[in-house]
Coordinates of C-alpha atoms in Angstrom, one line a residue:
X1 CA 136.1 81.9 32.0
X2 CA 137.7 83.8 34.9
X3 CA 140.8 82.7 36.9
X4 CA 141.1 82.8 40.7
X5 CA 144.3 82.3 42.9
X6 CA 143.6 81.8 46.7
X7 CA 146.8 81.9 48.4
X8 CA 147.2 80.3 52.3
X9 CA 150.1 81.9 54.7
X10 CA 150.3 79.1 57.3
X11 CA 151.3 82.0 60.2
X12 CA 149.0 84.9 59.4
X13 CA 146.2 83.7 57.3
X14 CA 145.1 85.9 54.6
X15 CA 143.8 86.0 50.9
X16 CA 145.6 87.4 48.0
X17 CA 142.7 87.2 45.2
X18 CA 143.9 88.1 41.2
X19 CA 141.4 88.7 38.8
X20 CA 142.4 87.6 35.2
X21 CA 139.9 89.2 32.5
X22 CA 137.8 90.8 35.0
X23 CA 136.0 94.3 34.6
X24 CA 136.1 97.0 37.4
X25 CA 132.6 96.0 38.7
X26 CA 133.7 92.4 38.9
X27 CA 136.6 93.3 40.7
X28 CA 134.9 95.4 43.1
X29 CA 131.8 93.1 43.9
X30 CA 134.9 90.2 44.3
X31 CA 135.9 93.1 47.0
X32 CA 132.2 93.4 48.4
X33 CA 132.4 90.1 49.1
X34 CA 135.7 89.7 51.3
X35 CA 134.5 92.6 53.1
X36 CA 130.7 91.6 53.4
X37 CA 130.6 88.4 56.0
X38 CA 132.0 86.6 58.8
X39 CA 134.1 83.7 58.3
X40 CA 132.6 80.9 56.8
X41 CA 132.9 78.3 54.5
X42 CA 130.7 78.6 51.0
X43 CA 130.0 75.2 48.8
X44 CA 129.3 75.5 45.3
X45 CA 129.5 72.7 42.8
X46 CA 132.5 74.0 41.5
X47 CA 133.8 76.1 44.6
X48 CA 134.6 76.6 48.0
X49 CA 135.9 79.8 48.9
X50 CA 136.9 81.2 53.0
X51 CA 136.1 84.7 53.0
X52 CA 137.5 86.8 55.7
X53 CA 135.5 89.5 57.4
X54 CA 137.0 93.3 56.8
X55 CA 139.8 91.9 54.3
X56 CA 140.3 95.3 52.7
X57 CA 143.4 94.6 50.5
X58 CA 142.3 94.1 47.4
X59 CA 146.0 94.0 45.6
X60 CA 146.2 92.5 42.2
X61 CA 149.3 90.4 41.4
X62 CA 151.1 88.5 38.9
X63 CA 150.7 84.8 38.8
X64 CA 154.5 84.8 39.4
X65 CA 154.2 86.4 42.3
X66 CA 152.3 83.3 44.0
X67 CA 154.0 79.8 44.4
X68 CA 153.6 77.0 42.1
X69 CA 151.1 75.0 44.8
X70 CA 148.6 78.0 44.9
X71 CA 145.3 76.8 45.3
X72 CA 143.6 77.5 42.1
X73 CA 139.7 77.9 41.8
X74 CA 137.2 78.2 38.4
X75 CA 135.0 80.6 38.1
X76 CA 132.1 81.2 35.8
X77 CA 130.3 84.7 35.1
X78 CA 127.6 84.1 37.7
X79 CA 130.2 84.0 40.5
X80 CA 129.5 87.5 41.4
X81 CA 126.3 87.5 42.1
X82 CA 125.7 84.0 44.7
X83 CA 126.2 85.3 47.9
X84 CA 123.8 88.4 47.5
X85 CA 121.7 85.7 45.5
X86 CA 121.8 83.0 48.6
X87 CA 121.3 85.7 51.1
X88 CA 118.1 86.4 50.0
X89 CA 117.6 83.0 49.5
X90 CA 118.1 82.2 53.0
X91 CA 115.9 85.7 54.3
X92 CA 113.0 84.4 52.6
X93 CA 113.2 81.2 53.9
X94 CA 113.0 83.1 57.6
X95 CA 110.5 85.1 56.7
X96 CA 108.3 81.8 55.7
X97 CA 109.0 80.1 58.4
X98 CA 108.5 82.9 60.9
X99 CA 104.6 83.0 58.8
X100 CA 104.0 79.5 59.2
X101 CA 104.7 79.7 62.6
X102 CA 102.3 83.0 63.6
X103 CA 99.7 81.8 61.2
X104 CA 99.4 78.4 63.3
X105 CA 99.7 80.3 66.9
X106 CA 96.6 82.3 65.6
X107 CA 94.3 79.8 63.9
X108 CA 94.8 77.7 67.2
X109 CA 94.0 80.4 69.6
X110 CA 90.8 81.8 70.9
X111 CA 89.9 85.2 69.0
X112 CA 92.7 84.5 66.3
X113 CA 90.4 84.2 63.6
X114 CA 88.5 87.5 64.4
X115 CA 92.1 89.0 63.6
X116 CA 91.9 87.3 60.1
X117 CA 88.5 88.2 59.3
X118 CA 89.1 92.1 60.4
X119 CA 92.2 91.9 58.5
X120 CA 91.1 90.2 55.4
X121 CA 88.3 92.6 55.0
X122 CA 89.9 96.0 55.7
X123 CA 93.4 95.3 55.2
X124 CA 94.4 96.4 58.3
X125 CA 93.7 96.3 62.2
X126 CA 92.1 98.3 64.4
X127 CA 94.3 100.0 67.5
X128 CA 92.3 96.8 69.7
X129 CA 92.7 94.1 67.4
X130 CA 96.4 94.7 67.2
X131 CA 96.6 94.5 70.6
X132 CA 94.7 91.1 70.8
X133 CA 97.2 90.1 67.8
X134 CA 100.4 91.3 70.1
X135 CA 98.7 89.4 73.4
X136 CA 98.0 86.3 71.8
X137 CA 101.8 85.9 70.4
X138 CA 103.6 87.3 73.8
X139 CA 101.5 84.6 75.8
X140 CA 102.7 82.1 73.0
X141 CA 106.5 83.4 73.4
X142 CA 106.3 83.0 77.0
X143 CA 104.8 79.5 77.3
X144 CA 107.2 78.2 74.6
X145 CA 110.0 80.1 75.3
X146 CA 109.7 81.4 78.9
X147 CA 109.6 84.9 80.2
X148 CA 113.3 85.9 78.8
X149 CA 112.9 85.0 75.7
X150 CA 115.9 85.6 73.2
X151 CA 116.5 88.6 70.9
X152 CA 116.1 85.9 67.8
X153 CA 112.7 84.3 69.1
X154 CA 111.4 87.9 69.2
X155 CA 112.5 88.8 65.5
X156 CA 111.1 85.8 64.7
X157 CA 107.6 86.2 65.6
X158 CA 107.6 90.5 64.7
X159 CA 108.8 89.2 61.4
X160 CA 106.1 86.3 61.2
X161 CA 103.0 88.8 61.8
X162 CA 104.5 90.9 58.9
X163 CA 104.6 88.4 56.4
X164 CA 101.5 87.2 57.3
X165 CA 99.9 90.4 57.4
X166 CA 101.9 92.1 54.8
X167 CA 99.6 95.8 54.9
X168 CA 101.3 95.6 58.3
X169 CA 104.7 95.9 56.9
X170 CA 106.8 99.6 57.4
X171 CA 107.9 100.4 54.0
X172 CA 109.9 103.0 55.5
X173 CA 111.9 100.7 58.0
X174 CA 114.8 98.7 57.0
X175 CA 112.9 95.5 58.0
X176 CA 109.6 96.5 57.7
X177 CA 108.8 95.0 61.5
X178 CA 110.6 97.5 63.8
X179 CA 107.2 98.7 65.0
X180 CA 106.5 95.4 66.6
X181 CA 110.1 95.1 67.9
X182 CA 113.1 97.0 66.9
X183 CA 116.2 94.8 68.0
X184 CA 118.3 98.2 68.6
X185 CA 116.6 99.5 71.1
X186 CA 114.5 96.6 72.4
X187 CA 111.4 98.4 71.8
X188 CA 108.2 97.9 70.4
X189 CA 104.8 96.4 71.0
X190 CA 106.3 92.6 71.4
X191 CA 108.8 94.0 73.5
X192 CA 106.2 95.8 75.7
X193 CA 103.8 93.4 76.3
X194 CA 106.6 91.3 77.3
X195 CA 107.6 93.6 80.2
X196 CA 103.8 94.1 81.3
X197 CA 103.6 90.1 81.4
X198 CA 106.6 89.8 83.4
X199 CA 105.6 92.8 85.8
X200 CA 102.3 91.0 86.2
X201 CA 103.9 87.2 86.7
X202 CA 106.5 89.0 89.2
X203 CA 103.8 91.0 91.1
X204 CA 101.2 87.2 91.4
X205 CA 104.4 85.3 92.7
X206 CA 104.6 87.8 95.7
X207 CA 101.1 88.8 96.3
X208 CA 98.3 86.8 94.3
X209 CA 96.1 84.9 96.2
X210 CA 97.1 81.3 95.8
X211 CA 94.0 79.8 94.0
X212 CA 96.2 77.2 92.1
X213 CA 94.0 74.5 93.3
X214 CA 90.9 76.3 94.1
X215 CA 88.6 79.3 93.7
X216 CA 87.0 81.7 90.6
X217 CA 90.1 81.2 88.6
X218 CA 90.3 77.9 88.8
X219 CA 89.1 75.9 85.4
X220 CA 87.3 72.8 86.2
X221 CA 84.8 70.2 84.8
X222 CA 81.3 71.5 83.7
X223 CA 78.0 70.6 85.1
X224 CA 76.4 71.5 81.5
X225 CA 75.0 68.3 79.1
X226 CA 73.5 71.2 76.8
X227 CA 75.5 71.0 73.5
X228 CA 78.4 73.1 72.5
X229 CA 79.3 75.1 69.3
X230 CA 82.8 75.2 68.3
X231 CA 84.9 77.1 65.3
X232 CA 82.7 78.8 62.6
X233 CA 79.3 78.1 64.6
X234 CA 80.4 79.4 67.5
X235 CA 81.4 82.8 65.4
X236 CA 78.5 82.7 64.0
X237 CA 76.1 81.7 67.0
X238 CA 78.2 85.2 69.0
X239 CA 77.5 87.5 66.2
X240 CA 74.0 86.7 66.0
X241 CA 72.8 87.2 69.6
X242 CA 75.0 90.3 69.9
X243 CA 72.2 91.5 67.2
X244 CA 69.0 89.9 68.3
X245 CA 66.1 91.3 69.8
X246 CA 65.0 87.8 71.2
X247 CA 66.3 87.4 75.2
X248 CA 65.4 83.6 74.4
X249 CA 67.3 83.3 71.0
X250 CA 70.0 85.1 73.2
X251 CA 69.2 82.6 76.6
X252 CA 69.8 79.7 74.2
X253 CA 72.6 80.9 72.5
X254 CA 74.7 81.4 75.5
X255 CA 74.4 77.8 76.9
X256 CA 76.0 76.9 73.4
X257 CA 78.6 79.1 73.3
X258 CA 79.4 78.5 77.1
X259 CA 82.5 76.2 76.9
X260 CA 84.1 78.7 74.3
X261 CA 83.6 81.2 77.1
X262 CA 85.2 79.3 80.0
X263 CA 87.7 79.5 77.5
X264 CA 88.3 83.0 77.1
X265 CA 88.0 83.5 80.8
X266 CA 90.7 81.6 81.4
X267 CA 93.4 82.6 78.9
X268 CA 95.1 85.8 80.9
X269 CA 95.3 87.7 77.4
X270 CA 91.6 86.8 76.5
X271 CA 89.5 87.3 79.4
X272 CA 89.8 91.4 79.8
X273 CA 87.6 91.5 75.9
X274 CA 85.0 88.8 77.1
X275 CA 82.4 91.2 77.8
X276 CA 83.1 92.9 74.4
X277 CA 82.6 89.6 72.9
X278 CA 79.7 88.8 74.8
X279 CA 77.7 92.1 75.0
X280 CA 74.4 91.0 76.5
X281 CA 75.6 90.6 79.9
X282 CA 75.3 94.3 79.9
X283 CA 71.9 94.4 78.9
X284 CA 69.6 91.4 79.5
X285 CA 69.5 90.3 83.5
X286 CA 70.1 86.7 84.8
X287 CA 73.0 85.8 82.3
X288 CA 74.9 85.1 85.1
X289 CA 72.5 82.7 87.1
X290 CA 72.5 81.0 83.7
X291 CA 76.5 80.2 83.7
X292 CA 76.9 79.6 87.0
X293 CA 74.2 77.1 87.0
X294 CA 76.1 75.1 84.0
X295 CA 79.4 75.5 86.3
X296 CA 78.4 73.8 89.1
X297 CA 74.8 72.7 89.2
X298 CA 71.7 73.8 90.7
X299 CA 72.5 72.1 94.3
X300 CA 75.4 74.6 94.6
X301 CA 73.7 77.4 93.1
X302 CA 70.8 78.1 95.6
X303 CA 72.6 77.0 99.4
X304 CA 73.3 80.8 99.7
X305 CA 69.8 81.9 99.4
X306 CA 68.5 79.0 101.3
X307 CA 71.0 78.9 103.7
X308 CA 71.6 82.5 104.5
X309 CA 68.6 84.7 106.0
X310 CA 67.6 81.4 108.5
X311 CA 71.2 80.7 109.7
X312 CA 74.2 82.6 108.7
X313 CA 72.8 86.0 109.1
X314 CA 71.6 85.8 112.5
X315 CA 74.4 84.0 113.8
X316 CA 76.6 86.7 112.0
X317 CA 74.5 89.5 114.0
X318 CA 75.1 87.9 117.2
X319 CA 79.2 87.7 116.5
X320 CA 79.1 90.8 115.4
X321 CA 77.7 92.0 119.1
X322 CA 81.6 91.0 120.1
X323 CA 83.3 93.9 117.9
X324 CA 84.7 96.5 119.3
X325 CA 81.8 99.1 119.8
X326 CA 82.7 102.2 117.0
X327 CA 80.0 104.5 116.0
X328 CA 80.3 102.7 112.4
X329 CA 80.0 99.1 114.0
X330 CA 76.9 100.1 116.1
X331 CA 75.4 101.5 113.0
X332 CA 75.5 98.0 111.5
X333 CA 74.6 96.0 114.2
X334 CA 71.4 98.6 114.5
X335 CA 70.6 98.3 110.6
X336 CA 70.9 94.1 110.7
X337 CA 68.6 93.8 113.4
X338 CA 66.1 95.8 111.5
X339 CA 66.4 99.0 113.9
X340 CA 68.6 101.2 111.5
X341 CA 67.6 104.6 110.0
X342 CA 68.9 105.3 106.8
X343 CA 71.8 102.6 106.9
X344 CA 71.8 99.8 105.0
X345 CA 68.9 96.9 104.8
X346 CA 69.4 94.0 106.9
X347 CA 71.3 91.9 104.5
X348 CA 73.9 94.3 103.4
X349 CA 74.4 95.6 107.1
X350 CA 75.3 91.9 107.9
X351 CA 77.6 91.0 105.2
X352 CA 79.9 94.1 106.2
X353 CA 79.8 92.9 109.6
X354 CA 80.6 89.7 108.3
X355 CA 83.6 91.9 106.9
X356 CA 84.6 93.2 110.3
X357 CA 84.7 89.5 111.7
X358 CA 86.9 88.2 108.9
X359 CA 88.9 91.7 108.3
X360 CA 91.4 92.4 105.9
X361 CA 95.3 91.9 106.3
X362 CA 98.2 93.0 104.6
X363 CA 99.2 89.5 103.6
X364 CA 102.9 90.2 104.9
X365 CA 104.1 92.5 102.2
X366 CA 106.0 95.6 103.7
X367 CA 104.9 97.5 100.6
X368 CA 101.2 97.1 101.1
X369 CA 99.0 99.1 103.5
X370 CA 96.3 97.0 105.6
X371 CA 93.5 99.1 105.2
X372 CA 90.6 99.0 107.6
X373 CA 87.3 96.9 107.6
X374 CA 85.6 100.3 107.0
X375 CA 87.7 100.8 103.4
X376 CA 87.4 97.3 102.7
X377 CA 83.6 98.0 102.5
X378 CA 84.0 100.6 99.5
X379 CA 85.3 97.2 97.6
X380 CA 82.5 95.1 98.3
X381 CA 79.6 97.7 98.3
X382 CA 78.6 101.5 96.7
X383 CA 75.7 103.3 96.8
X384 CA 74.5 105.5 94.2
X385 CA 71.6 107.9 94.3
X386 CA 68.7 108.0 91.9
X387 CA 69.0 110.2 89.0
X388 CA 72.7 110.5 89.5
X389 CA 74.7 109.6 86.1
X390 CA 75.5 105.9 85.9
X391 CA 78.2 106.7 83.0
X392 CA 80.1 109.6 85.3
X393 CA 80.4 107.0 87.9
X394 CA 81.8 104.2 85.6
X395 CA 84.4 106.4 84.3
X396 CA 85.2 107.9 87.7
X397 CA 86.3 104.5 88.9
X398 CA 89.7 102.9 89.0
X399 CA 90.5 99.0 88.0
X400 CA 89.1 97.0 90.5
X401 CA 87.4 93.5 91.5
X402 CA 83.7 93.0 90.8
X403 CA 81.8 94.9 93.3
X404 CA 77.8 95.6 94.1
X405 CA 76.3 98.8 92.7
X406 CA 73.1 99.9 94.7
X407 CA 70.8 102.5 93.2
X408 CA 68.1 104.1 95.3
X409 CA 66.5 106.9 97.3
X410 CA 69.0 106.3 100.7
X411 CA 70.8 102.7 101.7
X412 CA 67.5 100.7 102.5
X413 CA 65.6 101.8 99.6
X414 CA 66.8 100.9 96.8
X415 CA 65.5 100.2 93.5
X416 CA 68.1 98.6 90.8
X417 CA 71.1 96.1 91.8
X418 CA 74.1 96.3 89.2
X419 CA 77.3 94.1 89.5
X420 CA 80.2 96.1 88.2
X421 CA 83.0 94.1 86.4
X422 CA 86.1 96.1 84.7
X423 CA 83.8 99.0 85.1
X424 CA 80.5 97.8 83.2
X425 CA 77.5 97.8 84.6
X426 CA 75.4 94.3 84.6
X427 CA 72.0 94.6 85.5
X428 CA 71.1 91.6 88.2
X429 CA 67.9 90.0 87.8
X430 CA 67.6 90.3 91.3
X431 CA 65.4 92.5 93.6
X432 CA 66.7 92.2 97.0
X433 CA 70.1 92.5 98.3
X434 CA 71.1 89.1 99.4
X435 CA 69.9 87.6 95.7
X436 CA 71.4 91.0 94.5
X437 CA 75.2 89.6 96.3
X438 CA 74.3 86.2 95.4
X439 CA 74.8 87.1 91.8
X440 CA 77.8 89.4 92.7
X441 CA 79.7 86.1 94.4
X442 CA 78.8 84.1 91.0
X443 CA 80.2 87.0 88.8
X444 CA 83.8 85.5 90.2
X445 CA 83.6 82.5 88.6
X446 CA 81.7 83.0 85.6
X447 CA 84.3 85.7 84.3
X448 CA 87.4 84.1 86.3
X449 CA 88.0 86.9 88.3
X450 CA 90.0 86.5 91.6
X451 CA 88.9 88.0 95.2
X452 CA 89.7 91.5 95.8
X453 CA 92.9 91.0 97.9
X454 CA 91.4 93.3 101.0
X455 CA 87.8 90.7 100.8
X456 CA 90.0 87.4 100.3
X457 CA 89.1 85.9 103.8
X458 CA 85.4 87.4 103.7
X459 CA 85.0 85.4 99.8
X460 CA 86.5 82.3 100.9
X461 CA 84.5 82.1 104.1
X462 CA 81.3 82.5 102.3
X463 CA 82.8 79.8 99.4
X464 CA 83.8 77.5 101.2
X465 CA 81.4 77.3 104.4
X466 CA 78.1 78.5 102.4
X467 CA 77.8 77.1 99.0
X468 CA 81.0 74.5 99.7
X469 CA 83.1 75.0 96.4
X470 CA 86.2 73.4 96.5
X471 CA 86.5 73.6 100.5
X472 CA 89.7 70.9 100.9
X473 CA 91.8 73.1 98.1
X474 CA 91.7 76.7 98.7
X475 CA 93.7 78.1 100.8
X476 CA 92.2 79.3 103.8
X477 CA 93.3 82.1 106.7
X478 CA 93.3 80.7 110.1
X479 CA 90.3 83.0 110.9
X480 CA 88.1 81.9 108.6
X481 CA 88.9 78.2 109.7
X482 CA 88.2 79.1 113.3
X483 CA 84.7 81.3 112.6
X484 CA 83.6 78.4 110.1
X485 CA 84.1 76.0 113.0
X486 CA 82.2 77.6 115.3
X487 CA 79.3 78.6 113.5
X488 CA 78.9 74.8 112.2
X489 CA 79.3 73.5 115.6
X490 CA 76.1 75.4 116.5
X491 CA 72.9 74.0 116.8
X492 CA 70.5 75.4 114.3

């Protein structure tokens, strides 16, 4: 049984602490402890002790030297070793809670548990997967915590993926996280995907196109009744067309995985893998039709090609006769009336002078540059000769909106349509160019994708005054208003 005086000065408090029957180790893990924490209070069954950070004297005394009211405490042997004892205690009980709460984040997120199954069978992720892990926590982080989240909350979850994944763990590091964020420095891969999600959320709340209420990014109510797979199924159902050499075992398995698309589509750190996920889209034609019909019905569906070569383009070619005259515009005007020679077919010539009558605008920001009607072209159209490579031109291009690829001879003969989304080709089961853009203006809303910013008022004239999606709640530019109006006040 060890003795312990604590002795109180009223106007500069402090602790004497005299060891009676102690060993050198004990006396110095007694100093370990002074020196070791913050002030705090510790209960024991038989103890409370304050402990002073930095108290360095460790000065051993004579009872006599203390008065006869010094506080006197009883030890036992294992005195020595409950704070390092409780300490760990209370780290592991952090680290469990911090794996409770990734573990439910993932098993309640889209593509979550294609993290566990690459994990559990290689004991490790793949450069991809790990970014998928890191996306689906920040998004978490920032919904539940906001965009500033504190230096705890980030700790938190770096320490929750590695106790949930422990092959993960840094042996190396002090904490074994520091790779997912290192509080020191505010770096790693939490800390960076945070400052890409707030670079993004900054740059929408100046310039994004305000589809809050409207448009492809919009989620909304399906027009399917065909029955949906969910969890395992689903996985399952995904995995098995990816492999099948059956377009209708694929057909049908898309309609049931549809909802669990829309999904992906619409989660900001999900939608950028969905044509990983979904592969076919790359190789089996009419994929899109299919989704777009369980979107919105086939009443929607078909009022472009119905409503297009009988009224909107010739009406289209007549406005167009009011442009200003350039070599460019004449070209177009020549080409939609059928009179062009080696310019593009009537249909395309149309919709870019559809593009000249609704023309781009710098939406009021000083740092961006209005480009032309002529540029904005390059975003809604390419051509691409035959025999050229298809896979140089996909890598030559930079980010961009969905856009029409034409293949051909020249302009008004061409032979394969492609819609290009994050630069992939998808093959259109079209033959002509207006069903060819017909699929192009579906690819928006089947993969979530907003308007290019330059072809804003040229989408949302043909979406709201063609096939009439969501006309009362997307924002619309004066000039599409006024062209809308006049070409519905015609007489057909």
């Amino acid at each position: 049984m060890h003795v312990l005086f604590i002795y109180f000065l009223s106007s500069s408090p402090s602790i004497d602490m005299v060891y009676r029957n102690m060993s050198r180790s004990q006396r110095v893990m007694g100093h370990m402890i002074t020196s070791s924490f913050t002030k705090q209070v510790r209960h024991s069954l038989n103890l409370i002790v304050f402990i002073l950070k930095d108290y360095e004297d460790m000065s051993v005394s004579s009872e006599a030297s203390y008065p006869s009211d010094a506080s006197t405490v009883i030890l036992d042997d294992s005195f020595c070793d409950t704070p390092s004892k409780k300490m760990k205690e209370d780290v592991q009980s952090q680290r469990e809670a911090a794996k409770i709460m990734v573990n439910e984040v993932l098993q309640r997120k889209p593509g979550g548990e294609k993290i566990f199954q690459e994990y559990h069978k290689t004991k490790s992720l793949t450069g991809a997967t790990r970014r998928q892990l890191v996306n689906i926590l920040v998004a978490d982080i920032v919904e539940v915590h906001g965009r500033i989240p504190s230096q705890a909350i980030r700790v938190k979850y770096a320490q929750g993926i590695v106790a949930l994944f422990p092959y993960l763990e840094d042996p190396l590091s002090k904490h074994g996280y520091e790779h997912f964020y290192y509080a020191a420095s505010g770096s790693g891969y939490i800390s960076w995907r945070l400052k890409t999600v707030q670079r993004s959320l900054s740059d929408q709340s100046c310039a994004a196109v305000d589809e809050s209420n409207g448009g492809p990014k919009a989620a909304r109510l399906t027009a399917t009744t065909v029955q949906q797979l969910t969890g395992q199924e689903c996985e399952e159902a995904i995995s098995m067309m990816n492999h099948s050499s059956d377009e209708a075992v694929v057909t049908e398995r898309m309609k049931a995985t549809f909802e669990h698309r829309q999904k992906l589509v619409h989660d900001p750190d999900m939608s950028v893998d969905v044509l990983d996920t979904f592969r076919r889209f790359l190789d089996i034609p009419g994929l899109i039709e299919q989704d777009f019909l369980m979107l919105f019905g086939e009443g929607t569906s078909g009022k472009f090609l119905a409503r297009w070569p009988t009224f909107f383009r010739p009406h289209i070619v007549e406005d167009g006769k009011g442009l200003v005259p350039t070599v460019h515009v004449e070209e177009l005007l020549s080409s939609a009336q059928g009179d062009g020679d080696g310019g593009w077919d009537r249909d395309i010539a149309s919709l870019c002078l559809l593009l000249h009558l609704i023309p781009p605008t710098s939406k009021g920001h000083r740092k961006a540059a209005k480009i032309s009607s002529l540029q904005a072209e390059d975003y809604l159209v390419r051509y691409l000769q035959v025999g050229a490579s298809m896979q140089i031109f996909l890598s030559s291009l930079e980010p961009s909106q969905p856009f029409m690829l034409c293949v051909g001879e020249q302009k008004n003969k061409i032979h394969k349509f492609y819609v290009i989304v994050d630069n992939k080709a998808i093959p259109c089961r079209a033959q002509t160019s207006v069903a060819a853009f017909d699929e192009l203006f579906k690819a928006h809303f089947v993969f979530g994708t907003s308007y290019c910013e330059a072809l804003d008022g040229f989408y949302s004239f043909i979406q709201t005054t063609i096939y009439n999606i969501d006309v009362g709640k997307t924002k619309k530019k004066p000039r599409v208003r006024e062209l809308r109006a006049r070409f519905l006040n015609m007489k057909k």
